[in-house]
mmCIF file of C-alpha atoms in Angstrom:
data_model
loop_
_atom_site.group_PDB
_atom_site.id
_atom_site.type_symbol
_atom_site.label_atom_id
_atom_site.label_comp_id
_atom_site.label_asym_id
_atom_site.label_seq_id
_atom_site.Cartn_x
_atom_site.Cartn_y
_atom_site.Cartn_z
ATOM 1 C CA MET A 5 32.353 -24.998 124.013
ATOM 2 C CA THR A 6 30.766 -22.493 126.385
ATOM 3 C CA ASP A 7 32.569 -19.371 127.596
ATOM 4 C CA LEU A 8 32.715 -20.882 131.078
ATOM 5 C CA GLN A 9 34.330 -24.066 129.771
ATOM 6 C CA ALA A 10 36.849 -22.024 127.816
ATOM 7 C CA ASP A 11 37.730 -20.036 130.937
ATOM 8 C CA HIS A 12 38.241 -23.244 132.917
ATOM 9 C CA ALA A 13 40.422 -24.722 130.168
ATOM 10 C CA ARG A 14 42.558 -21.582 130.019
ATOM 11 C CA GLN A 15 42.926 -21.549 133.803
ATOM 12 C CA ALA A 16 43.969 -25.197 133.663
ATOM 13 C CA GLY A 17 46.971 -24.143 131.586
ATOM 14 C CA LEU A 18 46.484 -26.641 128.761
ATOM 15 C CA GLY A 19 49.268 -26.706 126.207
ATOM 16 C CA LEU A 20 48.671 -27.554 122.556
ATOM 17 C CA GLY A 21 51.491 -29.175 120.644
ATOM 18 C CA ILE A 22 51.460 -29.444 116.852
ATOM 19 C CA ASP A 23 53.814 -31.509 114.713
ATOM 20 C CA ALA A 24 53.154 -30.615 111.085
ATOM 21 C CA GLY A 25 54.859 -32.664 108.388
ATOM 22 C CA GLY A 26 54.437 -33.261 104.697
ATOM 23 C CA THR A 27 52.237 -36.343 105.064
ATOM 24 C CA GLN A 28 50.453 -35.793 108.388
ATOM 25 C CA THR A 29 49.848 -33.168 111.058
ATOM 26 C CA ARG A 30 49.596 -34.506 114.600
ATOM 27 C CA TRP A 31 48.427 -32.569 117.640
ATOM 28 C CA ALA A 32 48.217 -33.177 121.385
ATOM 29 C CA LEU A 33 46.812 -31.354 124.412
ATOM 30 C CA ALA A 34 48.793 -31.607 127.647
ATOM 31 C CA ALA A 35 47.723 -30.652 131.151
ATOM 32 C CA PRO A 36 50.049 -29.117 133.743
ATOM 33 C CA GLY A 37 52.388 -31.881 134.828
ATOM 34 C CA GLY A 38 52.665 -33.164 131.251
ATOM 35 C CA ALA A 39 49.830 -35.684 131.032
ATOM 36 C CA ILE A 40 48.423 -35.938 127.495
ATOM 37 C CA VAL A 41 44.653 -35.462 127.699
ATOM 38 C CA ALA A 42 43.779 -35.584 123.995
ATOM 39 C CA GLU A 43 45.470 -36.047 120.634
ATOM 40 C CA GLY A 44 44.628 -36.456 116.992
ATOM 41 C CA ALA A 45 45.811 -36.101 113.400
ATOM 42 C CA CYS A 46 44.768 -34.351 110.225
ATOM 43 C CA ALA A 47 46.185 -33.599 106.782
ATOM 44 C CA GLY A 48 49.861 -32.826 106.350
ATOM 45 C CA LEU A 49 51.101 -29.312 105.718
ATOM 46 C CA SER A 50 54.341 -27.453 105.107
ATOM 47 C CA ALA A 51 55.519 -23.886 105.439
ATOM 48 C CA LEU A 52 56.586 -24.173 101.805
ATOM 49 C CA GLN A 53 52.894 -24.169 100.834
ATOM 50 C CA MET A 54 52.694 -20.534 101.935
ATOM 51 C CA ALA A 55 54.461 -19.546 98.706
ATOM 52 C CA THR A 56 51.306 -20.061 96.598
ATOM 53 C CA GLY A 57 47.662 -19.079 96.892
ATOM 54 C CA HIS A 58 46.514 -22.679 96.585
ATOM 55 C CA GLY A 59 49.000 -23.731 99.229
ATOM 56 C CA ARG A 60 47.882 -21.025 101.646
ATOM 57 C CA GLU A 61 44.266 -22.127 101.224
ATOM 58 C CA ALA A 62 45.277 -25.709 102.037
ATOM 59 C CA VAL A 63 47.177 -24.622 105.161
ATOM 60 C CA ARG A 64 44.257 -22.514 106.368
ATOM 61 C CA ALA A 65 41.857 -25.414 105.789
ATOM 62 C CA THR A 66 44.075 -27.801 107.755
ATOM 63 C CA PHE A 67 44.339 -25.285 110.598
ATOM 64 C CA SER A 68 40.535 -25.015 110.656
ATOM 65 C CA GLU A 69 40.153 -28.787 110.840
ATOM 66 C CA LEU A 70 42.761 -29.032 113.596
ATOM 67 C CA ALA A 71 41.292 -26.202 115.686
ATOM 68 C CA ALA A 72 37.796 -27.653 115.515
ATOM 69 C CA ALA A 73 39.078 -31.011 116.760
ATOM 70 C CA VAL A 74 41.130 -29.451 119.569
ATOM 71 C CA LEU A 75 38.374 -27.203 120.912
ATOM 72 C CA VAL A 76 36.135 -30.202 121.498
ATOM 73 C CA HIS A 77 38.533 -31.107 124.336
ATOM 74 C CA GLY A 78 39.495 -27.670 125.655
ATOM 75 C CA GLN A 79 41.001 -24.325 124.797
ATOM 76 C CA PRO A 80 44.772 -24.237 125.152
ATOM 77 C CA ALA A 81 46.496 -21.429 126.982
ATOM 78 C CA ARG A 82 49.612 -21.697 124.813
ATOM 79 C CA VAL A 83 50.551 -23.391 121.544
ATOM 80 C CA GLN A 84 53.911 -24.780 120.406
ATOM 81 C CA ALA A 85 53.881 -25.744 116.732
ATOM 82 C CA GLY A 86 56.672 -27.411 114.813
ATOM 83 C CA LEU A 87 56.280 -26.952 111.070
ATOM 84 C CA THR A 88 58.322 -28.571 108.330
ATOM 85 C CA GLY A 89 60.001 -26.034 106.063
ATOM 86 C CA PHE A 90 59.579 -23.259 108.622
ATOM 87 C CA GLY A 91 62.069 -20.452 108.093
ATOM 88 C CA GLY A 92 61.129 -18.019 110.852
ATOM 89 C CA ASP A 93 58.329 -15.947 109.306
ATOM 90 C CA GLY A 94 55.254 -17.107 111.178
ATOM 91 C CA GLU A 95 53.221 -13.918 111.616
ATOM 92 C CA LEU A 96 50.415 -14.864 109.226
ATOM 93 C CA LEU A 97 50.349 -18.428 110.529
ATOM 94 C CA GLN A 98 50.105 -17.091 114.080
ATOM 95 C CA ARG A 99 47.195 -14.846 113.190
ATOM 96 C CA TRP A 100 45.280 -17.638 111.483
ATOM 97 C CA LEU A 101 45.723 -20.128 114.303
ATOM 98 C CA ALA A 102 45.070 -17.494 116.977
ATOM 99 C CA GLU A 103 41.760 -16.560 115.336
ATOM 100 C CA LEU A 104 40.667 -20.188 115.080
ATOM 101 C CA LEU A 105 41.655 -21.047 118.662
ATOM 102 C CA HIS A 106 40.425 -17.735 120.149
ATOM 103 C CA LEU A 107 43.882 -16.838 121.461
ATOM 104 C CA ALA A 108 46.207 -13.865 121.232
ATOM 105 C CA PRO A 109 48.856 -14.371 118.505
ATOM 106 C CA GLY A 110 51.599 -14.055 121.103
ATOM 107 C CA ALA A 111 50.352 -17.237 122.780
ATOM 108 C CA ILE A 112 51.448 -19.223 119.727
ATOM 109 C CA ARG A 113 55.048 -20.072 118.877
ATOM 110 C CA PHE A 114 56.177 -21.649 115.610
ATOM 111 C CA CYS A 115 59.501 -23.372 115.094
ATOM 112 C CA SER A 116 61.045 -26.026 112.878
ATOM 113 C CA ASP A 117 59.444 -29.433 113.265
ATOM 114 C CA MET A 118 62.940 -30.735 114.012
ATOM 115 C CA GLU A 119 63.221 -28.657 117.173
ATOM 116 C CA ILE A 120 60.284 -30.440 118.764
ATOM 117 C CA ALA A 121 61.302 -33.819 117.313
ATOM 118 C CA TYR A 122 64.723 -33.445 118.931
ATOM 119 C CA ARG A 123 63.206 -32.668 122.317
ATOM 120 C CA ALA A 124 61.104 -35.809 122.068
ATOM 121 C CA SER A 125 64.368 -37.805 122.044
ATOM 122 C CA PHE A 126 66.951 -35.771 123.958
ATOM 123 C CA ALA A 127 67.432 -32.883 126.319
ATOM 124 C CA PRO A 128 69.681 -30.179 124.807
ATOM 125 C CA GLY A 129 73.277 -31.333 124.489
ATOM 126 C CA GLN A 130 72.571 -35.027 125.029
ATOM 127 C CA GLY A 131 72.642 -36.532 121.567
ATOM 128 C CA TYR A 132 71.905 -36.346 117.847
ATOM 129 C CA LEU A 133 68.607 -37.000 116.132
ATOM 130 C CA VAL A 134 68.457 -38.288 112.563
ATOM 131 C CA TYR A 135 64.944 -37.896 111.233
ATOM 132 C CA ALA A 136 63.628 -39.483 108.047
ATOM 133 C CA GLY A 137 60.124 -38.575 106.966
ATOM 134 C CA THR A 138 59.306 -37.189 103.543
ATOM 135 C CA GLY A 139 62.748 -35.577 103.730
ATOM 136 C CA SER A 140 65.694 -36.178 106.047
ATOM 137 C CA ILE A 141 67.796 -34.167 108.473
ATOM 138 C CA GLY A 142 70.296 -34.532 111.297
ATOM 139 C CA ALA A 143 69.617 -32.314 114.320
ATOM 140 C CA TYR A 144 71.473 -31.256 117.450
ATOM 141 C CA ILE A 145 70.411 -28.692 120.055
ATOM 142 C CA ASP A 146 73.342 -27.677 122.232
ATOM 143 C CA THR A 147 73.235 -26.743 125.908
ATOM 144 C CA ASP A 148 72.738 -23.084 124.974
ATOM 145 C CA GLY A 149 69.593 -24.006 123.042
ATOM 146 C CA VAL A 150 71.193 -23.370 119.628
ATOM 147 C CA PHE A 151 69.884 -25.609 116.837
ATOM 148 C CA HIS A 152 72.458 -27.200 114.506
ATOM 149 C CA ARG A 153 71.614 -29.176 111.393
ATOM 150 C CA ALA A 154 73.101 -31.554 108.869
ATOM 151 C CA GLY A 155 71.154 -31.943 105.636
ATOM 152 C CA GLY A 156 67.497 -31.041 105.551
ATOM 153 C CA ARG A 157 68.034 -28.894 102.460
ATOM 154 C CA GLY A 158 64.901 -30.049 100.663
ATOM 155 C CA VAL A 159 63.981 -32.912 98.381
ATOM 156 C CA VAL A 160 65.044 -31.145 95.170
ATOM 157 C CA LEU A 161 68.595 -30.712 96.440
ATOM 158 C CA ASP A 162 69.137 -33.778 98.636
ATOM 159 C CA ASP A 163 67.306 -35.180 101.711
ATOM 160 C CA GLY A 164 68.922 -38.557 101.115
ATOM 161 C CA GLY A 165 67.246 -41.485 102.846
ATOM 162 C CA GLY A 166 63.850 -39.805 103.192
ATOM 163 C CA GLY A 167 60.615 -41.035 101.675
ATOM 164 C CA PHE A 168 60.772 -38.727 98.651
ATOM 165 C CA TRP A 169 64.378 -39.805 97.983
ATOM 166 C CA ILE A 170 63.387 -43.499 98.151
ATOM 167 C CA ALA A 171 60.488 -42.880 95.757
ATOM 168 C CA ARG A 172 62.670 -40.936 93.342
ATOM 169 C CA GLU A 173 65.422 -43.573 93.391
ATOM 170 C CA ALA A 174 62.884 -46.292 92.654
ATOM 171 C CA LEU A 175 61.372 -44.431 89.706
ATOM 172 C CA ARG A 176 64.845 -43.581 88.412
ATOM 173 C CA HIS A 177 65.885 -47.243 88.506
ATOM 174 C CA ILE A 178 62.676 -48.449 86.883
ATOM 175 C CA TRP A 179 62.743 -45.983 84.009
ATOM 176 C CA ARG A 180 66.437 -46.478 83.308
ATOM 177 C CA ASP A 181 65.683 -50.187 82.993
ATOM 178 C CA GLU A 182 62.830 -49.360 80.633
ATOM 179 C CA ASP A 183 65.168 -47.221 78.499
ATOM 180 C CA GLU A 184 67.460 -50.216 78.007
ATOM 181 C CA ARG A 185 64.960 -53.104 78.075
ATOM 182 C CA PRO A 186 61.389 -51.992 77.353
ATOM 183 C CA GLY A 187 58.936 -54.124 79.290
ATOM 184 C CA ALA A 188 61.493 -55.083 81.959
ATOM 185 C CA TRP A 189 59.079 -53.815 84.604
ATOM 186 C CA ARG A 190 56.939 -56.959 84.250
ATOM 187 C CA ALA A 191 59.701 -59.059 85.853
ATOM 188 C CA SER A 192 60.322 -56.597 88.705
ATOM 189 C CA PRO A 193 58.218 -56.831 91.901
ATOM 190 C CA MET A 194 59.259 -53.268 92.760
ATOM 191 C CA ALA A 195 58.254 -51.888 89.366
ATOM 192 C CA ARG A 196 54.915 -53.681 89.465
ATOM 193 C CA ALA A 197 54.198 -52.326 92.953
ATOM 194 C CA VAL A 198 55.252 -48.809 91.964
ATOM 195 C CA PHE A 199 53.223 -48.775 88.748
ATOM 196 C CA ASP A 200 50.209 -50.098 90.602
ATOM 197 C CA TYR A 201 50.594 -47.242 93.090
ATOM 198 C CA VAL A 202 50.968 -44.455 90.502
ATOM 199 C CA GLY A 203 48.142 -45.758 88.319
ATOM 200 C CA GLY A 204 49.758 -47.488 85.376
ATOM 201 C CA ALA A 205 52.902 -48.532 83.504
ATOM 202 C CA ASP A 206 52.819 -45.769 80.888
ATOM 203 C CA TRP A 207 55.315 -42.933 81.427
ATOM 204 C CA THR A 208 52.479 -40.398 81.634
ATOM 205 C CA TYR A 209 51.388 -41.874 84.976
ATOM 206 C CA SER A 210 54.873 -41.642 86.494
ATOM 207 C CA ARG A 211 55.375 -38.162 85.086
ATOM 208 C CA GLN A 212 52.135 -36.882 86.540
ATOM 209 C CA PHE A 213 52.892 -38.515 89.881
ATOM 210 C CA ILE A 214 56.432 -37.216 90.380
ATOM 211 C CA TYR A 215 55.890 -33.740 88.933
ATOM 212 C CA GLY A 216 52.252 -33.075 89.741
ATOM 213 C CA GLN A 217 52.000 -34.019 93.432
ATOM 214 C CA GLU A 218 52.986 -32.381 96.693
ATOM 215 C CA ARG A 219 56.256 -33.768 98.027
ATOM 216 C CA GLY A 220 54.511 -35.557 100.888
ATOM 217 C CA ALA A 221 52.263 -37.431 98.474
ATOM 218 C CA VAL A 222 55.284 -38.486 96.407
ATOM 219 C CA GLY A 223 57.049 -39.656 99.560
ATOM 220 C CA LYS A 224 54.263 -42.143 100.252
ATOM 221 C CA LEU A 225 55.400 -44.128 97.215
ATOM 222 C CA ALA A 226 58.233 -45.340 99.452
ATOM 223 C CA LEU A 227 55.653 -47.637 101.057
ATOM 224 C CA ALA A 228 55.387 -49.583 97.805
ATOM 225 C CA VAL A 229 59.170 -49.796 97.520
ATOM 226 C CA ALA A 230 59.488 -51.150 101.057
ATOM 227 C CA ALA A 231 56.685 -53.656 100.496
ATOM 228 C CA SER A 232 58.610 -55.186 97.588
ATOM 229 C CA ALA A 233 62.066 -55.166 99.208
ATOM 230 C CA ASP A 234 62.028 -58.799 100.332
ATOM 231 C CA ALA A 235 61.218 -59.947 96.790
ATOM 232 C CA ASP A 236 63.232 -57.476 94.689
ATOM 233 C CA PRO A 237 67.015 -56.962 95.027
ATOM 234 C CA ALA A 238 66.755 -53.483 93.482
ATOM 235 C CA ALA A 239 64.279 -52.333 96.141
ATOM 236 C CA ALA A 240 66.426 -53.877 98.889
ATOM 237 C CA ALA A 241 69.487 -52.029 97.579
ATOM 238 C CA ILE A 242 67.641 -48.695 97.586
ATOM 239 C CA LEU A 243 66.620 -49.193 101.216
ATOM 240 C CA ARG A 244 70.173 -50.100 102.239
ATOM 241 C CA ARG A 245 71.436 -46.928 100.557
ATOM 242 C CA ALA A 246 68.749 -44.985 102.398
ATOM 243 C CA GLY A 247 70.192 -46.225 105.690
ATOM 244 C CA GLU A 248 73.690 -45.233 104.574
ATOM 245 C CA GLU A 249 72.417 -41.758 103.688
ATOM 246 C CA LEU A 250 70.960 -41.401 107.185
ATOM 247 C CA ALA A 251 74.257 -42.541 108.695
ATOM 248 C CA ARG A 252 76.000 -39.795 106.727
ATOM 249 C CA LEU A 253 73.933 -37.198 108.575
ATOM 250 C CA ALA A 254 74.972 -38.668 111.911
ATOM 251 C CA HIS A 255 78.633 -38.732 110.832
ATOM 252 C CA ALA A 256 78.454 -35.039 109.923
ATOM 253 C CA LEU A 257 77.272 -34.102 113.416
ATOM 254 C CA LEU A 258 79.714 -36.470 115.124
ATOM 255 C CA GLY A 259 82.572 -34.847 113.250
ATOM 256 C CA ARG A 260 81.491 -31.349 114.253
ATOM 257 C CA PHE A 261 80.441 -31.816 117.875
ATOM 258 C CA GLY A 262 81.991 -35.060 119.135
ATOM 259 C CA ALA A 263 80.741 -38.460 120.176
ATOM 260 C CA ARG A 264 77.178 -38.602 121.499
ATOM 261 C CA PRO A 265 74.350 -41.132 121.242
ATOM 262 C CA VAL A 266 72.278 -41.107 118.057
ATOM 263 C CA ALA A 267 68.530 -41.612 117.780
ATOM 264 C CA VAL A 268 66.739 -42.253 114.507
ATOM 265 C CA SER A 269 63.093 -41.415 114.037
ATOM 266 C CA GLY A 270 60.472 -40.772 111.368
ATOM 267 C CA ARG A 271 58.112 -42.846 109.278
ATOM 268 C CA ALA A 272 60.601 -43.433 106.440
ATOM 269 C CA ALA A 273 63.177 -44.881 108.837
ATOM 270 C CA ALA A 274 60.550 -47.402 109.968
ATOM 271 C CA LEU A 275 59.589 -48.568 106.477
ATOM 272 C CA HIS A 276 61.773 -51.683 106.617
ATOM 273 C CA PRO A 277 64.276 -53.118 109.133
ATOM 274 C CA SER A 278 67.056 -52.988 106.558
ATOM 275 C CA ILE A 279 67.144 -49.178 106.688
ATOM 276 C CA VAL A 280 68.161 -48.948 110.349
ATOM 277 C CA ALA A 281 70.350 -52.070 109.958
ATOM 278 C CA ALA A 282 72.326 -50.366 107.168
ATOM 279 C CA MET A 283 72.581 -47.214 109.260
ATOM 280 C CA ARG A 284 73.878 -49.245 112.213
ATOM 281 C CA ALA A 285 76.497 -50.929 110.015
ATOM 282 C CA ALA A 286 77.747 -47.566 108.742
ATOM 283 C CA LEU A 287 78.282 -46.097 112.233
ATOM 284 C CA PRO A 288 81.008 -46.904 114.788
ATOM 285 C CA ASP A 289 80.296 -50.161 116.641
ATOM 286 C CA ASP A 290 80.536 -48.531 120.072
ATOM 287 C CA LEU A 291 78.192 -45.639 119.233
ATOM 288 C CA PRO A 292 74.733 -46.004 120.829
ATOM 289 C CA LEU A 293 71.980 -45.983 118.206
ATOM 290 C CA THR A 294 68.333 -46.191 119.207
ATOM 291 C CA ARG A 295 65.013 -46.138 117.374
ATOM 292 C CA THR A 296 62.515 -43.671 118.809
ATOM 293 C CA ALA A 297 58.800 -43.739 118.184
ATOM 294 C CA GLY A 298 58.619 -39.980 117.731
ATOM 295 C CA GLY A 299 56.008 -38.332 119.907
ATOM 296 C CA ALA A 300 57.062 -34.863 118.806
ATOM 297 C CA HIS A 301 53.501 -33.576 119.219
ATOM 298 C CA HIS A 302 53.598 -34.757 122.843
ATOM 299 C CA ALA A 303 56.922 -32.983 123.406
ATOM 300 C CA ALA A 304 55.518 -29.818 121.834
ATOM 301 C CA ALA A 305 52.418 -29.953 124.043
ATOM 302 C CA ARG A 306 54.593 -30.180 127.155
ATOM 303 C CA MET A 307 56.736 -27.293 125.906
ATOM 304 C CA ALA A 308 53.525 -25.270 125.531
ATOM 305 C CA VAL A 309 52.475 -26.180 129.088
ATOM 306 C CA ASP A 310 55.837 -25.025 130.432
ATOM 307 C CA SER A 311 55.452 -21.788 128.485
ATOM 308 C CA ALA A 312 51.974 -21.236 129.920
ATOM 309 C CA LEU A 313 53.195 -21.847 133.464
ATOM 310 C CA ASP A 314 56.095 -19.447 132.957
ATOM 311 C CA ALA A 315 53.787 -16.658 131.741
ATOM 312 C CA GLU A 316 52.903 -13.961 134.232
ATOM 313 C CA PRO A 317 49.333 -14.734 135.349
ATOM 314 C CA ASP A 318 48.289 -11.105 135.334
ATOM 315 C CA GLN A 319 49.669 -10.361 131.874
ATOM 316 C CA PRO A 320 47.783 -10.802 128.593
ATOM 317 C CA LEU A 321 48.924 -13.893 126.720
ATOM 318 C CA ASP A 322 50.274 -11.846 123.817
ATOM 319 C CA GLN A 323 52.840 -10.005 125.933
#
């Protein structure tokens, strides 16, 4: 991009929205007025990766890939990035992304990925979002802009109904069966699909998969579970329990803040119709429940546009 093109893009007030999750990072560029002018996807990332040197290298590499793809279409004036696992310390992340996008760090705002996912479904105060990706969480932003959560404590502790949880429950069931009846996996469509996915039926393959992979990679095993659900009662039962776990998150928010519509989103919730059906059955009959397609990166891009338009035109972007 030439300097003149960059100046025109900045003057156009483009907003870049980023939705970074464990399995995929999606981005979108929005023009003033909210029209999406470009979008794309790259590798997943998590703020939790910042705890290790290898993880930081992976995050920086993903940022580089993302920035190169974005700048083909234009230079954003502001960036709104939702990042899974984000706990509020985004200074280093800001500096990296600012350098790659040729922006001042103050032009970039990081928040939880759930904040932008919520705004893709509701305006503040309107309803509750239950999100099931690699992990799971219930989210509510009140009319004062305060974010409230149920769950979302991480896959080691809970995150019931998310992709990692489904994968873990499947492996738990399979290996308990093997403890009691060695070779039982041969009669199980779910076990055959899972072992095919992890590389083999020997315990060493499952061990390496569950303990040696990033959580997002483990969560993808839920695809194999869902694919076998119509042929395997054990897989079907796991997916029904996943829906009940997601309903629990909605119940927690309903009990705290009162009756409001519920939306469910995320790739794990869409794995099989039985997940949302079980969630529906576990909620009050008169409570509105809708499936949303997501679009959090679009919502983030429009938030970035609004931020750019609100900025004083004569002030540097980092003030």
